[in-house]
């Protein structure tokens, strides 16, 4: 069974204090790993897709990396507007590969 | 380009009542999905569709039904509402490009409370 575990469940940072969020996964062949941002009362907003180990993608203060077992979302010098829940999801390459399996998310709070 | 539109945004149901959550996408995506999200939990797949006329069960399908008569619409039906169905429901659609890569778009959600 495909599984995604995110840690920590919650993270509080001071503005400018860099950190990383972790997403570990077990999947029967990885087709893609997705990162989403979710603000309260809203739907997930797409950030990145990673397809193979060693791949990295960046967007403003965010950088996502991928290994064969986990992905990291690095946040550099965060601002209060980066506060949100960050969701990780995997898409398997076998058996209904259109579907995403989500982790529970990491709730990030950035204090000014 | 509205993306994925869900209606209603909020709804309160009494136990045993029925309702349909509406989902429409204007991106001509073949794939559509219904997820539910409970507090502190990840999104769980209820049903999905790979094209008009084709639907399949996800991880938590009990108590729900779907239909896909057109590419654009994917309604979710609750027949006999139960308190366990109190949740936030998200509809999503996705494309599959020539490189076999997928891109997913989510709606803004329907918050359902069953009392």
Short mmCIF file of N, CA, C and O in Angstrom, two decimals, chain A residues 21-92:
data_model
loop_
_atom_site.label_atom_id
_atom_site.label_comp_id
_atom_site.label_asym_id
_atom_site.label_seq_id
_atom_site.Cartn_x
_atom_site.Cartn_y
_atom_site.Cartn_z
N UNK A 21 10.95 20.89 5.67
CA UNK A 21 9.84 19.98 5.93
C UNK A 21 10.16 18.67 5.23
O UNK A 21 10.70 18.66 4.12
N UNK A 22 9.78 17.56 5.88
CA UNK A 22 10.10 16.25 5.34
C UNK A 22 8.87 15.50 4.86
O UNK A 22 7.80 15.60 5.46
N UNK A 23 9.03 14.76 3.79
CA UNK A 23 7.98 13.90 3.26
C UNK A 23 8.63 12.55 2.91
O UNK A 23 9.40 12.47 1.95
N UNK A 24 8.36 11.53 3.70
CA UNK A 24 8.89 10.20 3.38
C UNK A 24 7.77 9.37 2.77
O UNK A 24 6.61 9.51 3.15
N UNK A 25 8.12 8.50 1.85
CA UNK A 25 7.08 7.79 1.11
C UNK A 25 7.49 6.35 0.82
O UNK A 25 8.68 6.02 0.72
N UNK A 26 6.48 5.50 0.70
CA UNK A 26 6.65 4.16 0.17
C UNK A 26 5.60 4.01 -0.93
O UNK A 26 4.42 4.26 -0.72
N UNK A 27 6.05 3.64 -2.08
CA UNK A 27 5.15 3.57 -3.24
C UNK A 27 5.66 2.49 -4.19
O UNK A 27 6.86 2.25 -4.29
N UNK A 28 4.71 1.86 -4.87
CA UNK A 28 5.06 0.81 -5.82
C UNK A 28 5.49 1.43 -7.14
O UNK A 28 4.78 1.36 -8.14
N UNK A 29 6.63 2.07 -7.14
CA UNK A 29 7.10 2.76 -8.33
C UNK A 29 6.59 4.18 -8.34
O UNK A 29 5.39 4.42 -8.37
N UNK A 30 7.51 5.14 -8.29
CA UNK A 30 7.09 6.54 -8.20
C UNK A 30 6.97 7.14 -9.59
O UNK A 30 7.93 7.19 -10.36
N UNK A 31 5.78 7.64 -9.88
CA UNK A 31 5.59 8.38 -11.12
C UNK A 31 5.86 9.87 -10.89
O UNK A 31 6.43 10.53 -11.73
N UNK A 32 5.44 10.37 -9.73
CA UNK A 32 5.67 11.78 -9.42
C UNK A 32 5.39 12.06 -7.96
O UNK A 32 4.58 11.39 -7.33
N UNK A 33 6.11 13.05 -7.40
CA UNK A 33 5.87 13.52 -6.04
C UNK A 33 5.49 14.99 -6.12
O UNK A 33 6.18 15.78 -6.77
N UNK A 34 4.39 15.32 -5.47
CA UNK A 34 3.80 16.65 -5.60
C UNK A 34 3.84 17.37 -4.25
O UNK A 34 3.57 16.77 -3.21
N UNK A 35 4.13 18.65 -4.29
CA UNK A 35 4.00 19.52 -3.12
C UNK A 35 2.91 20.55 -3.40
O UNK A 35 2.86 21.17 -4.47
N UNK A 36 2.05 20.72 -2.38
CA UNK A 36 0.98 21.71 -2.45
C UNK A 36 1.02 22.60 -1.22
O UNK A 36 1.44 22.17 -0.14
N UNK A 37 0.53 23.80 -1.38
CA UNK A 37 0.31 24.71 -0.25
C UNK A 37 -1.20 24.84 -0.06
O UNK A 37 -1.94 24.98 -1.03
N UNK A 38 -1.65 24.80 1.19
CA UNK A 38 -3.07 24.96 1.47
C UNK A 38 -3.27 26.02 2.55
O UNK A 38 -2.79 25.88 3.67
N UNK A 39 -3.99 27.07 2.20
CA UNK A 39 -4.36 28.10 3.15
C UNK A 39 -5.71 27.74 3.79
O UNK A 39 -6.52 27.03 3.17
N UNK A 40 -5.97 28.23 5.00
CA UNK A 40 -7.23 27.88 5.68
C UNK A 40 -8.45 28.19 4.83
O UNK A 40 -8.57 29.28 4.27
N UNK A 41 -9.35 27.22 4.71
CA UNK A 41 -10.59 27.43 3.98
C UNK A 41 -10.45 27.39 2.47
O UNK A 41 -11.40 27.72 1.76
N UNK A 42 -9.29 26.98 1.98
CA UNK A 42 -9.07 26.95 0.54
C UNK A 42 -8.59 25.57 0.08
O UNK A 42 -8.20 24.74 0.89
N UNK A 43 -8.61 25.37 -1.23
CA UNK A 43 -8.12 24.13 -1.79
C UNK A 43 -6.61 24.13 -1.94
O UNK A 43 -5.98 25.20 -1.88
N UNK A 44 -6.01 22.96 -2.10
CA UNK A 44 -4.56 22.88 -2.31
C UNK A 44 -4.12 23.65 -3.55
O UNK A 44 -4.78 23.57 -4.60
N UNK A 45 -3.01 24.35 -3.40
CA UNK A 45 -2.44 25.13 -4.50
C UNK A 45 -1.12 24.50 -4.91
O UNK A 45 -0.23 24.32 -4.08
N UNK A 46 -0.97 24.18 -6.18
CA UNK A 46 0.20 23.47 -6.66
C UNK A 46 1.49 24.28 -6.48
O UNK A 46 1.53 25.49 -6.77
N UNK A 47 2.54 23.58 -6.01
CA UNK A 47 3.86 24.18 -5.89
C UNK A 47 4.85 23.52 -6.86
O UNK A 47 5.42 24.18 -7.72
N UNK A 48 5.09 22.22 -6.66
CA UNK A 48 6.11 21.52 -7.44
C UNK A 48 5.69 20.09 -7.75
O UNK A 48 4.94 19.49 -7.00
N UNK A 49 6.26 19.56 -8.83
CA UNK A 49 6.26 18.12 -9.08
C UNK A 49 7.70 17.68 -9.30
O UNK A 49 8.44 18.32 -10.06
N UNK A 50 8.09 16.59 -8.63
CA UNK A 50 9.41 16.00 -8.80
C UNK A 50 9.23 14.59 -9.33
O UNK A 50 8.33 13.87 -8.89
N UNK A 51 10.10 14.18 -10.25
CA UNK A 51 9.87 12.90 -10.92
C UNK A 51 10.96 11.86 -10.65
O UNK A 51 10.69 10.66 -10.74
N UNK A 52 12.18 12.29 -10.36
CA UNK A 52 13.25 11.31 -10.19
C UNK A 52 14.23 11.77 -9.12
O UNK A 52 14.39 12.98 -8.87
N UNK A 53 14.86 10.79 -8.47
CA UNK A 53 15.81 11.08 -7.40
C UNK A 53 16.91 12.00 -7.92
O UNK A 53 17.43 11.83 -9.02
N UNK A 54 17.22 13.00 -7.09
CA UNK A 54 18.22 13.98 -7.45
C UNK A 54 17.65 15.25 -8.05
O UNK A 54 18.35 16.26 -8.16
N UNK A 55 16.39 15.22 -8.40
CA UNK A 55 15.75 16.38 -9.00
C UNK A 55 15.49 17.45 -7.95
O UNK A 55 15.16 17.14 -6.80
N UNK A 56 15.65 18.72 -8.32
CA UNK A 56 15.39 19.85 -7.44
C UNK A 56 14.60 20.89 -8.22
O UNK A 56 14.81 21.06 -9.42
N UNK A 57 13.68 21.57 -7.50
CA UNK A 57 12.94 22.67 -8.11
C UNK A 57 12.83 23.81 -7.12
O UNK A 57 12.72 23.58 -5.92
N UNK A 58 12.85 25.04 -7.62
CA UNK A 58 12.81 26.21 -6.75
C UNK A 58 11.74 27.18 -7.20
O UNK A 58 11.43 27.30 -8.39
N UNK A 59 11.18 27.87 -6.18
CA UNK A 59 10.21 28.92 -6.46
C UNK A 59 10.27 29.90 -5.30
O UNK A 59 9.90 29.57 -4.18
N UNK A 60 10.80 31.07 -5.57
CA UNK A 60 10.95 32.11 -4.55
C UNK A 60 11.74 31.55 -3.37
O UNK A 60 12.89 31.15 -3.53
N UNK A 61 11.18 31.49 -2.19
CA UNK A 61 11.90 31.04 -1.00
C UNK A 61 11.82 29.53 -0.79
O UNK A 61 12.34 29.01 0.21
N UNK A 62 11.18 28.83 -1.68
CA UNK A 62 10.97 27.39 -1.54
C UNK A 62 11.85 26.60 -2.51
O UNK A 62 12.00 26.98 -3.67
N UNK A 63 12.38 25.49 -2.00
CA UNK A 63 13.15 24.58 -2.83
C UNK A 63 12.79 23.16 -2.45
O UNK A 63 12.86 22.79 -1.27
N UNK A 64 12.39 22.36 -3.43
CA UNK A 64 12.01 20.98 -3.19
C UNK A 64 13.07 20.05 -3.76
O UNK A 64 13.56 20.28 -4.87
N UNK A 65 13.40 19.01 -2.99
CA UNK A 65 14.37 18.01 -3.42
C UNK A 65 13.78 16.63 -3.26
O UNK A 65 12.84 16.43 -2.48
N UNK A 66 14.36 15.66 -3.98
CA UNK A 66 13.80 14.30 -3.97
C UNK A 66 14.92 13.27 -3.93
O UNK A 66 15.91 13.38 -4.66
N UNK A 67 14.73 12.27 -3.02
CA UNK A 67 15.58 11.09 -3.02
C UNK A 67 14.69 9.88 -3.27
O UNK A 67 13.48 10.04 -3.49
N UNK A 68 15.25 8.70 -3.20
CA UNK A 68 14.45 7.50 -3.48
C UNK A 68 13.46 7.18 -2.36
O UNK A 68 12.55 6.39 -2.56
N UNK A 69 13.65 7.81 -1.18
CA UNK A 69 12.77 7.49 -0.06
C UNK A 69 12.03 8.70 0.49
O UNK A 69 11.07 8.54 1.25
N UNK A 70 12.51 9.92 0.17
CA UNK A 70 11.90 11.08 0.79
C UNK A 70 12.11 12.34 -0.05
O UNK A 70 12.94 12.37 -0.96
N UNK A 71 11.33 13.33 0.32
CA UNK A 71 11.46 14.65 -0.30
C UNK A 71 11.54 15.69 0.80
O UNK A 71 10.95 15.51 1.88
N UNK A 72 12.26 16.76 0.53
CA UNK A 72 12.35 17.86 1.47
C UNK A 72 11.84 19.13 0.80
O UNK A 72 12.10 19.36 -0.40
N UNK A 73 11.15 19.93 1.59
CA UNK A 73 10.78 21.27 1.14
C UNK A 73 11.54 22.24 2.03
O UNK A 73 11.26 22.37 3.22
N UNK A 74 12.54 22.88 1.43
CA UNK A 74 13.39 23.81 2.17
C UNK A 74 12.79 25.21 2.03
O UNK A 74 12.46 25.65 0.93
N UNK A 75 12.69 25.89 3.18
CA UNK A 75 12.17 27.25 3.18
C UNK A 75 13.28 28.17 3.67
O UNK A 75 13.72 28.06 4.83
N UNK A 76 13.71 29.06 2.79
CA UNK A 76 14.81 29.96 3.10
C UNK A 76 14.28 31.34 3.47
O UNK A 76 13.48 31.92 2.73
N UNK A 77 14.73 31.83 4.62
CA UNK A 77 14.33 33.17 5.10
C UNK A 77 12.82 33.38 4.96
O UNK A 77 12.37 34.28 4.24
N UNK A 78 12.01 32.54 5.63
CA UNK A 78 10.56 32.63 5.46
C UNK A 78 9.98 33.95 5.95
O UNK A 78 10.54 34.61 6.84
N UNK A 79 8.83 34.30 5.36
CA UNK A 79 8.07 35.48 5.74
C UNK A 79 6.73 35.04 6.30
O UNK A 79 6.28 33.91 6.03
N UNK A 80 6.06 35.91 7.05
CA UNK A 80 4.74 35.53 7.61
C UNK A 80 3.77 35.02 6.55
O UNK A 80 2.95 34.14 6.84
N UNK A 81 3.85 35.52 5.34
CA UNK A 81 2.93 35.09 4.28
C UNK A 81 3.20 33.66 3.81
O UNK A 81 2.40 33.09 3.04
N UNK A 82 4.28 33.06 4.26
CA UNK A 82 4.55 31.65 3.96
C UNK A 82 3.80 30.72 4.91
O UNK A 82 3.82 29.50 4.72
N UNK A 83 3.15 31.28 5.90
CA UNK A 83 2.36 30.48 6.84
C UNK A 83 1.23 29.79 6.10
O UNK A 83 0.45 30.44 5.40
N UNK A 84 1.16 28.48 6.23
CA UNK A 84 0.17 27.66 5.53
C UNK A 84 0.41 26.21 5.93
O UNK A 84 1.37 25.90 6.64
N UNK A 85 -0.46 25.33 5.45
CA UNK A 85 -0.21 23.90 5.57
C UNK A 85 0.38 23.41 4.25
O UNK A 85 -0.16 23.71 3.18
N UNK A 86 1.47 22.68 4.33
CA UNK A 86 2.14 22.17 3.13
C UNK A 86 1.86 20.68 3.03
O UNK A 86 2.14 19.91 3.95
N UNK A 87 1.30 20.29 1.89
CA UNK A 87 0.90 18.91 1.66
C UNK A 87 1.84 18.26 0.65
O UNK A 87 2.22 18.87 -0.35
N UNK A 88 2.17 17.00 0.92
CA UNK A 88 2.97 16.20 0.01
C UNK A 88 2.09 15.06 -0.50
O UNK A 88 1.27 14.51 0.26
N UNK A 89 2.22 14.71 -1.76
CA UNK A 89 1.43 13.62 -2.33
C UNK A 89 2.28 12.85 -3.34
O UNK A 89 3.13 13.44 -4.00
N UNK A 90 2.01 11.55 -3.46
CA UNK A 90 2.72 10.74 -4.44
C UNK A 90 1.74 10.14 -5.44
O UNK A 90 0.59 9.87 -5.12
N UNK A 91 2.26 9.95 -6.62
CA UNK A 91 1.51 9.29 -7.68
C UNK A 91 2.30 8.05 -8.05
O UNK A 91 3.47 8.15 -8.43
N UNK A 92 1.66 6.89 -7.93
CA UNK A 92 2.34 5.64 -8.22
C UNK A 92 2.35 5.38 -9.72
O UNK A 92 1.50 5.88 -10.46
#
